[in-house]
PDB file of C-alpha atoms and ligand atoms in Angstrom:
ATOM      1  CA  MET A  24     -26.585 143.349  86.107  1.00  0.00           C
ATOM      2  CA  THR A  25     -26.226 141.161  89.370  1.00  0.00           C
ATOM      3  CA  GLU A  26     -22.843 141.527  91.271  1.00  0.00           C
ATOM      4  CA  PRO A  27     -20.711 138.487  91.746  1.00  0.00           C
ATOM      5  CA  ALA A  28     -21.038 136.414  94.407  1.00  0.00           C
ATOM      6  CA  GLU A  29     -18.221 137.050  97.412  1.00  0.00           C
ATOM      7  CA  LEU A  30     -16.646 133.823  97.546  1.00  0.00           C
ATOM      8  CA  SER A  31     -16.264 132.625 101.109  1.00  0.00           C
ATOM      9  CA  GLU A  32     -13.641 131.824 102.873  1.00  0.00           C
ATOM     10  CA  GLU A  33     -14.420 128.489 102.708  1.00  0.00           C
ATOM     11  CA  GLY A  34     -14.227 128.744  99.130  1.00  0.00           C
ATOM     12  CA  ARG A  35     -11.370 130.521  98.777  1.00  0.00           C
ATOM     13  CA  LYS A  36      -9.919 127.978 100.997  1.00  0.00           C
ATOM     14  CA  ARG A  37     -10.641 125.391  98.504  1.00  0.00           C
ATOM     15  CA  ILE A  38      -9.489 127.092  95.722  1.00  0.00           C
ATOM     16  CA  ARG A  39      -6.429 126.851  97.044  1.00  0.00           C
ATOM     17  CA  GLU A  40      -6.232 123.530  98.090  1.00  0.00           C
ATOM     18  CA  GLY A  41      -7.498 122.871  94.171  1.00  0.00           C
ATOM     19  CA  LEU A  42      -4.191 124.409  92.744  1.00  0.00           C
ATOM     20  CA  ALA A  43      -2.338 123.530  95.135  1.00  0.00           C
ATOM     21  CA  GLU A  44      -3.345 119.763  94.132  1.00  0.00           C
ATOM     22  CA  MET A  45      -3.060 120.503  90.794  1.00  0.00           C
ATOM     23  CA  ARG A  46       0.683 121.709  91.093  1.00  0.00           C
ATOM     24  CA  ARG A  47       1.282 118.481  93.120  1.00  0.00           C
ATOM     25  CA  ARG A  48      -0.131 115.995  90.603  1.00  0.00           C
ATOM     26  CA  PRO A  49       2.884 114.640  88.151  1.00  0.00           C
ATOM     27  CA  ASP A  50       3.201 115.923  84.920  1.00  0.00           C
ATOM     28  CA  ARG A  51       1.072 113.445  82.699  1.00  0.00           C
ATOM     29  CA  HIS A  52       4.181 113.246  80.039  1.00  0.00           C
ATOM     30  CA  ALA A  53       6.467 112.726  83.537  1.00  0.00           C
ATOM     31  CA  LYS A  54       9.138 109.618  83.112  1.00  0.00           C
ATOM     32  CA  GLY A  55      10.298 108.473  86.692  1.00  0.00           C
ATOM     33  CA  LEU A  56      14.235 108.331  86.148  1.00  0.00           C
ATOM     34  CA  VAL A  57      16.716 106.264  88.090  1.00  0.00           C
ATOM     35  CA  ILE A  58      19.747 108.372  88.654  1.00  0.00           C
ATOM     36  CA  VAL A  59      22.628 106.883  90.249  1.00  0.00           C
ATOM     37  CA  ASN A  60      25.492 109.355  91.657  1.00  0.00           C
ATOM     38  CA  THR A  61      28.614 106.981  91.791  1.00  0.00           C
ATOM     39  CA  GLY A  62      32.726 107.809  91.974  1.00  0.00           C
ATOM     40  CA  ASP A  63      35.053 108.538  94.607  1.00  0.00           C
ATOM     41  CA  GLY A  64      34.708 111.770  94.690  1.00  0.00           C
ATOM     42  CA  LYS A  65      32.590 114.036  96.852  1.00  0.00           C
ATOM     43  CA  GLY A  66      29.190 115.691  96.393  1.00  0.00           C
ATOM     44  CA  LYS A  67      26.857 112.464  95.727  1.00  0.00           C
ATOM     45  CA  THR A  68      24.789 113.119  98.375  1.00  0.00           C
ATOM     46  CA  THR A  69      24.930 116.783  98.204  1.00  0.00           C
ATOM     47  CA  ALA A  70      23.638 116.734  94.125  1.00  0.00           C
ATOM     48  CA  ALA A  71      20.716 114.446  95.504  1.00  0.00           C
ATOM     49  CA  LEU A  72      20.499 116.916  98.455  1.00  0.00           C
ATOM     50  CA  GLY A  73      19.762 119.010  95.372  1.00  0.00           C
ATOM     51  CA  ILE A  74      17.480 117.085  93.740  1.00  0.00           C
ATOM     52  CA  LEU A  75      15.839 117.060  96.964  1.00  0.00           C
ATOM     53  CA  MET A  76      15.486 120.936  96.914  1.00  0.00           C
ATOM     54  CA  ARG A  77      14.454 121.074  93.257  1.00  0.00           C
ATOM     55  CA  SER A  78      11.867 119.042  93.541  1.00  0.00           C
ATOM     56  CA  TRP A  79      10.499 120.449  97.395  1.00  0.00           C
ATOM     57  CA  GLY A  80      10.235 123.477  95.138  1.00  0.00           C
ATOM     58  CA  ARG A  81       7.710 122.333  92.570  1.00  0.00           C
ATOM     59  CA  ASP A  82       5.138 120.815  95.207  1.00  0.00           C
ATOM     60  CA  MET A  83       6.996 117.605  94.596  1.00  0.00           C
ATOM     61  CA  LYS A  84       6.475 114.743  97.603  1.00  0.00           C
ATOM     62  CA  VAL A  85      10.108 113.700  98.322  1.00  0.00           C
ATOM     63  CA  VAL A  86      11.509 111.847 101.141  1.00  0.00           C
ATOM     64  CA  MET A  87      15.607 110.680 101.653  1.00  0.00           C
ATOM     65  CA  LEU A  88      16.191 107.193 103.306  1.00  0.00           C
ATOM     66  CA  GLN A  89      19.804 107.104 104.556  1.00  0.00           C
ATOM     67  CA  PHE A  90      21.903 104.343 105.201  1.00  0.00           C
ATOM     68  CA  ILE A  91      25.020 103.891 107.056  1.00  0.00           C
ATOM     69  CA  LYS A  92      25.113 107.810 107.988  1.00  0.00           C
ATOM     70  CA  HIS A  93      26.216 108.219 111.319  1.00  0.00           C
ATOM     71  CA  GLN A  94      23.581 110.404 113.914  1.00  0.00           C
ATOM     72  CA  SER A  95      22.728 112.471 111.372  1.00  0.00           C
ATOM     73  CA  ALA A  96      19.656 114.165 112.475  1.00  0.00           C
ATOM     74  CA  ASN A  97      21.345 117.310 113.386  1.00  0.00           C
ATOM     75  CA  TRP A  98      23.343 118.154 110.309  1.00  0.00           C
ATOM     76  CA  GLY A  99      22.552 120.648 108.458  1.00  0.00           C
ATOM     77  CA  GLU A 100      20.431 118.700 105.620  1.00  0.00           C
ATOM     78  CA  SER A 101      18.115 117.600 108.231  1.00  0.00           C
ATOM     79  CA  ARG A 102      17.654 120.895 110.225  1.00  0.00           C
ATOM     80  CA  ALA A 103      16.641 122.142 107.157  1.00  0.00           C
ATOM     81  CA  ALA A 104      14.360 119.067 105.908  1.00  0.00           C
ATOM     82  CA  ARG A 105      12.600 119.955 109.489  1.00  0.00           C
ATOM     83  CA  ARG A 106      12.367 123.428 108.556  1.00  0.00           C
ATOM     84  CA  MET A 107      10.597 122.043 104.878  1.00  0.00           C
ATOM     85  CA  GLY A 108       8.341 119.736 106.348  1.00  0.00           C
ATOM     86  CA  VAL A 109      10.816 116.965 104.154  1.00  0.00           C
ATOM     87  CA  GLU A 110      11.342 113.746 105.413  1.00  0.00           C
ATOM     88  CA  ILE A 111      14.974 112.844 106.064  1.00  0.00           C
ATOM     89  CA  ILE A 112      14.989 109.412 107.337  1.00  0.00           C
ATOM     90  CA  PRO A 113      18.174 107.843 109.209  1.00  0.00           C
ATOM     91  CA  LEU A 114      17.989 104.045 108.949  1.00  0.00           C
ATOM     92  CA  GLY A 115      20.533 103.181 111.787  1.00  0.00           C
ATOM     93  CA  SER A 116      23.689 105.309 112.851  1.00  0.00           C
ATOM     94  CA  GLY A 117      26.962 104.814 111.281  1.00  0.00           C
ATOM     95  CA  PHE A 118      28.123 102.638 114.743  1.00  0.00           C
ATOM     96  CA  THR A 119      25.317 100.242 114.726  1.00  0.00           C
ATOM     97  CA  TRP A 120      26.640  99.066 110.793  1.00  0.00           C
ATOM     98  CA  MET A 121      29.385  96.986 110.602  1.00  0.00           C
ATOM     99  CA  SER A 122      29.048  95.785 113.883  1.00  0.00           C
ATOM    100  CA  LYS A 123      31.395  92.687 112.274  1.00  0.00           C
ATOM    101  CA  ASP A 124      28.760  90.901 112.778  1.00  0.00           C
ATOM    102  CA  LEU A 125      27.254  89.728 109.248  1.00  0.00           C
ATOM    103  CA  GLU A 126      23.659  88.393 110.429  1.00  0.00           C
ATOM    104  CA  ARG A 127      23.214  91.612 112.354  1.00  0.00           C
ATOM    105  CA  ASP A 128      24.458  94.277 109.669  1.00  0.00           C
ATOM    106  CA  ARG A 129      22.270  92.054 107.082  1.00  0.00           C
ATOM    107  CA  ALA A 130      19.307  92.421 108.984  1.00  0.00           C
ATOM    108  CA  LEU A 131      19.542  95.962 109.532  1.00  0.00           C
ATOM    109  CA  ALA A 132      20.101  96.805 105.881  1.00  0.00           C
ATOM    110  CA  ARG A 133      17.088  94.437 105.391  1.00  0.00           C
ATOM    111  CA  ALA A 134      15.081  96.349 107.549  1.00  0.00           C
ATOM    112  CA  GLY A 135      16.015  99.790 106.022  1.00  0.00           C
ATOM    113  CA  TRP A 136      15.239  98.178 102.460  1.00  0.00           C
ATOM    114  CA  GLN A 137      12.039  97.235 103.953  1.00  0.00           C
ATOM    115  CA  ARG A 138      11.234 100.879 104.944  1.00  0.00           C
ATOM    116  CA  CYS A 139      12.788 102.080 101.482  1.00  0.00           C
ATOM    117  CA  ARG A 140      10.135  99.434  99.838  1.00  0.00           C
ATOM    118  CA  GLU A 141       7.303 100.618 100.839  1.00  0.00           C
ATOM    119  CA  ALA A 142       8.044 104.111 100.248  1.00  0.00           C
ATOM    120  CA  ILE A 143       8.556 103.035  96.579  1.00  0.00           C
ATOM    121  CA  GLU A 144       5.310 101.127  96.777  1.00  0.00           C
ATOM    122  CA  SER A 145       3.073 103.638  98.715  1.00  0.00           C
ATOM    123  CA  GLY A 146       2.888 105.864  95.745  1.00  0.00           C
ATOM    124  CA  GLN A 147       3.402 108.890  97.999  1.00  0.00           C
ATOM    125  CA  TYR A 148       6.180 110.156  96.751  1.00  0.00           C
ATOM    126  CA  ASP A 149       7.201 111.536  93.535  1.00  0.00           C
ATOM    127  CA  VAL A 150      10.966 111.488  93.823  1.00  0.00           C
ATOM    128  CA  VAL A 151      12.543 109.091  96.342  1.00  0.00           C
ATOM    129  CA  ILE A 152      16.122 109.542  97.760  1.00  0.00           C
ATOM    130  CA  LEU A 153      18.187 106.376  98.497  1.00  0.00           C
ATOM    131  CA  ASP A 154      21.655 107.512 100.085  1.00  0.00           C
ATOM    132  CA  GLU A 155      24.607 105.111 100.646  1.00  0.00           C
ATOM    133  CA  ILE A 156      22.350 102.192  99.646  1.00  0.00           C
ATOM    134  CA  THR A 157      25.441 100.841  97.495  1.00  0.00           C
ATOM    135  CA  TYR A 158      26.968  99.684 100.488  1.00  0.00           C
ATOM    136  CA  CYS A 159      24.606  97.201 100.903  1.00  0.00           C
ATOM    137  CA  PHE A 160      25.309  95.892  97.913  1.00  0.00           C
ATOM    138  CA  THR A 161      29.077  95.539  98.151  1.00  0.00           C
ATOM    139  CA  TYR A 162      29.046  93.939 101.548  1.00  0.00           C
ATOM    140  CA  GLY A 163      26.181  91.660 100.175  1.00  0.00           C
ATOM    141  CA  TRP A 164      23.910  92.312 102.851  1.00  0.00           C
ATOM    142  CA  LEU A 165      21.027  93.447 100.505  1.00  0.00           C
ATOM    143  CA  ASP A 166      19.994  91.971  97.128  1.00  0.00           C
ATOM    144  CA  LEU A 167      20.643  93.495  93.767  1.00  0.00           C
ATOM    145  CA  ASP A 168      17.774  91.463  91.781  1.00  0.00           C
ATOM    146  CA  GLU A 169      15.554  92.334  94.881  1.00  0.00           C
ATOM    147  CA  VAL A 170      15.769  95.790  94.703  1.00  0.00           C
ATOM    148  CA  LEU A 171      16.001  95.812  90.458  1.00  0.00           C
ATOM    149  CA  ASP A 172      12.605  94.075  90.698  1.00  0.00           C
ATOM    150  CA  VAL A 173      11.515  96.760  93.246  1.00  0.00           C
ATOM    151  CA  LEU A 174      12.878  99.565  90.793  1.00  0.00           C
ATOM    152  CA  ARG A 175      11.374  97.903  87.668  1.00  0.00           C
ATOM    153  CA  SER A 176       7.565  98.191  89.026  1.00  0.00           C
ATOM    154  CA  ARG A 177       7.734 101.558  90.783  1.00  0.00           C
ATOM    155  CA  PRO A 178       4.928 103.947  90.368  1.00  0.00           C
ATOM    156  CA  PRO A 179       4.802 105.553  86.856  1.00  0.00           C
ATOM    157  CA  GLY A 180       6.538 108.665  86.988  1.00  0.00           C
ATOM    158  CA  GLN A 181       8.468 108.495  90.452  1.00  0.00           C
ATOM    159  CA  HIS A 182      11.868 109.364  90.102  1.00  0.00           C
ATOM    160  CA  VAL A 183      14.711 107.257  92.441  1.00  0.00           C
ATOM    161  CA  VAL A 184      18.001 108.722  92.925  1.00  0.00           C
ATOM    162  CA  ILE A 185      20.849 106.470  94.211  1.00  0.00           C
ATOM    163  CA  THR A 186      23.908 107.520  96.159  1.00  0.00           C
ATOM    164  CA  GLY A 187      27.352 105.850  97.507  1.00  0.00           C
ATOM    165  CA  ARG A 188      30.556 104.548  95.957  1.00  0.00           C
ATOM    166  CA  ASN A 189      31.029 101.647  93.703  1.00  0.00           C
ATOM    167  CA  ALA A 190      27.882 101.676  92.150  1.00  0.00           C
ATOM    168  CA  PRO A 191      27.042  97.985  90.567  1.00  0.00           C
ATOM    169  CA  ALA A 192      27.361  97.473  86.893  1.00  0.00           C
ATOM    170  CA  PRO A 193      23.841  95.682  86.418  1.00  0.00           C
ATOM    171  CA  LEU A 194      22.203  99.010  88.255  1.00  0.00           C
ATOM    172  CA  ILE A 195      24.427 101.067  86.164  1.00  0.00           C
ATOM    173  CA  GLU A 196      22.810  99.210  83.203  1.00  0.00           C
ATOM    174  CA  PHE A 197      19.191  99.864  84.403  1.00  0.00           C
ATOM    175  CA  ALA A 198      19.467 103.714  85.552  1.00  0.00           C
ATOM    176  CA  ASP A 199      18.730 106.414  82.968  1.00  0.00           C
ATOM    177  CA  LEU A 200      20.788 108.861  85.026  1.00  0.00           C
ATOM    178  CA  VAL A 201      24.123 107.768  86.127  1.00  0.00           C
ATOM    179  CA  THR A 202      27.392 110.329  87.392  1.00  0.00           C
ATOM    180  CA  GLU A 203      30.600 109.285  88.735  1.00  0.00           C
ATOM    181  CA  MET A 204      31.990 112.055  91.222  1.00  0.00           C
ATOM    182  CA  ARG A 205      36.087 112.251  90.733  1.00  0.00           C
ATOM    183  CA  GLU A 206      38.063 113.597  93.081  1.00  0.00           C
ATOM    184  CA  ILE A 207      40.500 116.061  91.610  1.00  0.00           C
ATOM    185  CA  LYS A 208      41.025 117.768  94.828  1.00  0.00           C
ATOM    186  CA  HIS A 209      39.585 117.051  98.853  1.00  0.00           C
ATOM    187  CA  PRO A 210      41.045 119.517 101.722  1.00  0.00           C
ATOM    188  CA  PHE A 211      40.842 116.202 104.172  1.00  0.00           C
ATOM    189  CA  LYS A 212      43.937 115.018 102.048  1.00  0.00           C
ATOM    190  CA  SER A 213      45.738 118.565 102.885  1.00  0.00           C
ATOM    191  CA  GLY A 214      44.625 117.680 106.635  1.00  0.00           C
ATOM    192  CA  VAL A 215      41.892 120.567 106.499  1.00  0.00           C
ATOM    193  CA  LYS A 216      39.165 118.975 108.883  1.00  0.00           C
ATOM    194  CA  GLU A 217      35.147 119.171 107.740  1.00  0.00           C
ATOM    195  CA  GLN A 218      33.162 122.237 107.450  1.00  0.00           C
ATOM    196  CA  LYS A 219      30.073 123.539 108.419  1.00  0.00           C
ATOM    197  CA  GLY A 220      27.634 124.154 105.839  1.00  0.00           C
ATOM    198  CA  ILE A 221      30.223 121.667 103.345  1.00  0.00           C
ATOM    199  CA  GLU A 222      30.081 118.475 105.190  1.00  0.00           C
ATOM    200  CA  PHE A 223      27.830 118.292 107.986  1.00  0.00           C
TER     201      PHE A 223
HETATM  202  P1  ATP B 371      28.836 114.585 100.216  1.00  0.00           P
HETATM  203  O1  ATP B 371      27.413 113.921 101.425  1.00  0.00           O
HETATM  204  O2  ATP B 371      29.655 115.936 101.055  1.00  0.00           O
HETATM  205  O3  ATP B 371      28.111 114.872  98.861  1.00  0.00           O
HETATM  206  P2  ATP B 371      29.351 111.352  98.735  1.00  0.00           P
HETATM  207  O4  ATP B 371      27.992 111.662  99.908  1.00  0.00           O
HETATM  208  O5  ATP B 371      29.788 112.113  97.718  1.00  0.00           O
HETATM  209  O6  ATP B 371      29.731 113.454  99.940  1.00  0.00           O
HETATM  210  P3  ATP B 371      30.455 109.425 100.600  1.00  0.00           P
HETATM  211  O7  ATP B 371      31.223 108.756  99.869  1.00  0.00           O
HETATM  212  O8  ATP B 371      29.125 110.165 101.116  1.00  0.00           O
HETATM  213  O9  ATP B 371      30.697 111.070  99.937  1.00  0.00           O
HETATM  214  O10 ATP B 371      31.506 109.973 101.546  1.00  0.00           O
HETATM  215  C1  ATP B 371      31.058 111.261 103.330  1.00  0.00           C
HETATM  216  C2  ATP B 371      32.146 111.526 103.798  1.00  0.00           C
HETATM  217  O11 ATP B 371      33.488 111.210 102.711  1.00  0.00           O
HETATM  218  C3  ATP B 371      32.415 113.501 103.339  1.00  0.00           C
HETATM  219  O12 ATP B 371      32.431 113.683 104.413  1.00  0.00           O
HETATM  220  C4  ATP B 371      32.773 113.446 102.683  1.00  0.00           C
HETATM  221  O13 ATP B 371      33.865 114.586 102.414  1.00  0.00           O
HETATM  222  C5  ATP B 371      34.095 112.813 102.159  1.00  0.00           C
HETATM  223  N1  ATP B 371      34.705 112.283 101.186  1.00  0.00           N
HETATM  224  C6  ATP B 371      34.136 112.604  99.910  1.00  0.00           C
HETATM  225  N2  ATP B 371      34.889 112.174  99.274  1.00  0.00           N
HETATM  226  C7  ATP B 371      36.242 111.930  99.742  1.00  0.00           C
HETATM  227  C8  ATP B 371      37.373 111.974  99.104  1.00  0.00           C
HETATM  228  N3  ATP B 371      37.339 111.838  97.985  1.00  0.00           N
HETATM  229  N4  ATP B 371      38.209 112.247  99.892  1.00  0.00           N
HETATM  230  C9  ATP B 371      38.208 112.216 101.208  1.00  0.00           C
HETATM  231  N5  ATP B 371      37.121 112.375 101.563  1.00  0.00           N
HETATM  232  C10 ATP B 371      35.935 112.011 100.374  1.00  0.00           C
HETATM  233 MG1   MG B 372      27.121 110.414 100.518  1.00  0.00          MG
END
């Protein structure tokens, strides 16, 4: 009987890459969900980050695009994302939004939305998180129908997570999973300041 041939380093690498590719491949039975985290209570972005971590752990490709947020490049989640090799993309700092110049805000929102749209349509991502995009509807910066059209024709199996207060009714209607965070207590209300690891 002949000895089985030793696998070369190159062969082993190809097998490893093949297995990783299989793990990444979307489940044929997967149904892409539109998930909305809304309401006035804390936890909308935090819950979206939970999905980011969970899907990353499944070797899925995930990206979070953040509207509105203040300079967040060094917040805990951004530090973690850099180490994980996950993209969290800020779309303009909190200071650049709400400039009282509606046209400028609208242009910033539209530019941010174009990046979201490209991420969705690229087919590169299994999960796309649009953090705080609902404010763009509240302030009339983005056309909800246009966003719904892009969601409707997104790559099959892709999940999109949307966070922000006051999610508009047609978005809630369209979504598959909607959760309303409701405040029962919040430490800010009793004067406790932001805590590292909890808020930033
Ligand atoms: P988080 O990012 O902590 O999950 P969130 O996404 O639910 O919060 P946002 O509407 O994005 O909430 O607001 C972000 C900031 O507002 C956070 O600092 C958060 O603690 C604060 N915040 C959220 N809910 C409340 C509340 N009910 N009362 C006071 N502050 C709040
Ligand atoms: Mg948030």
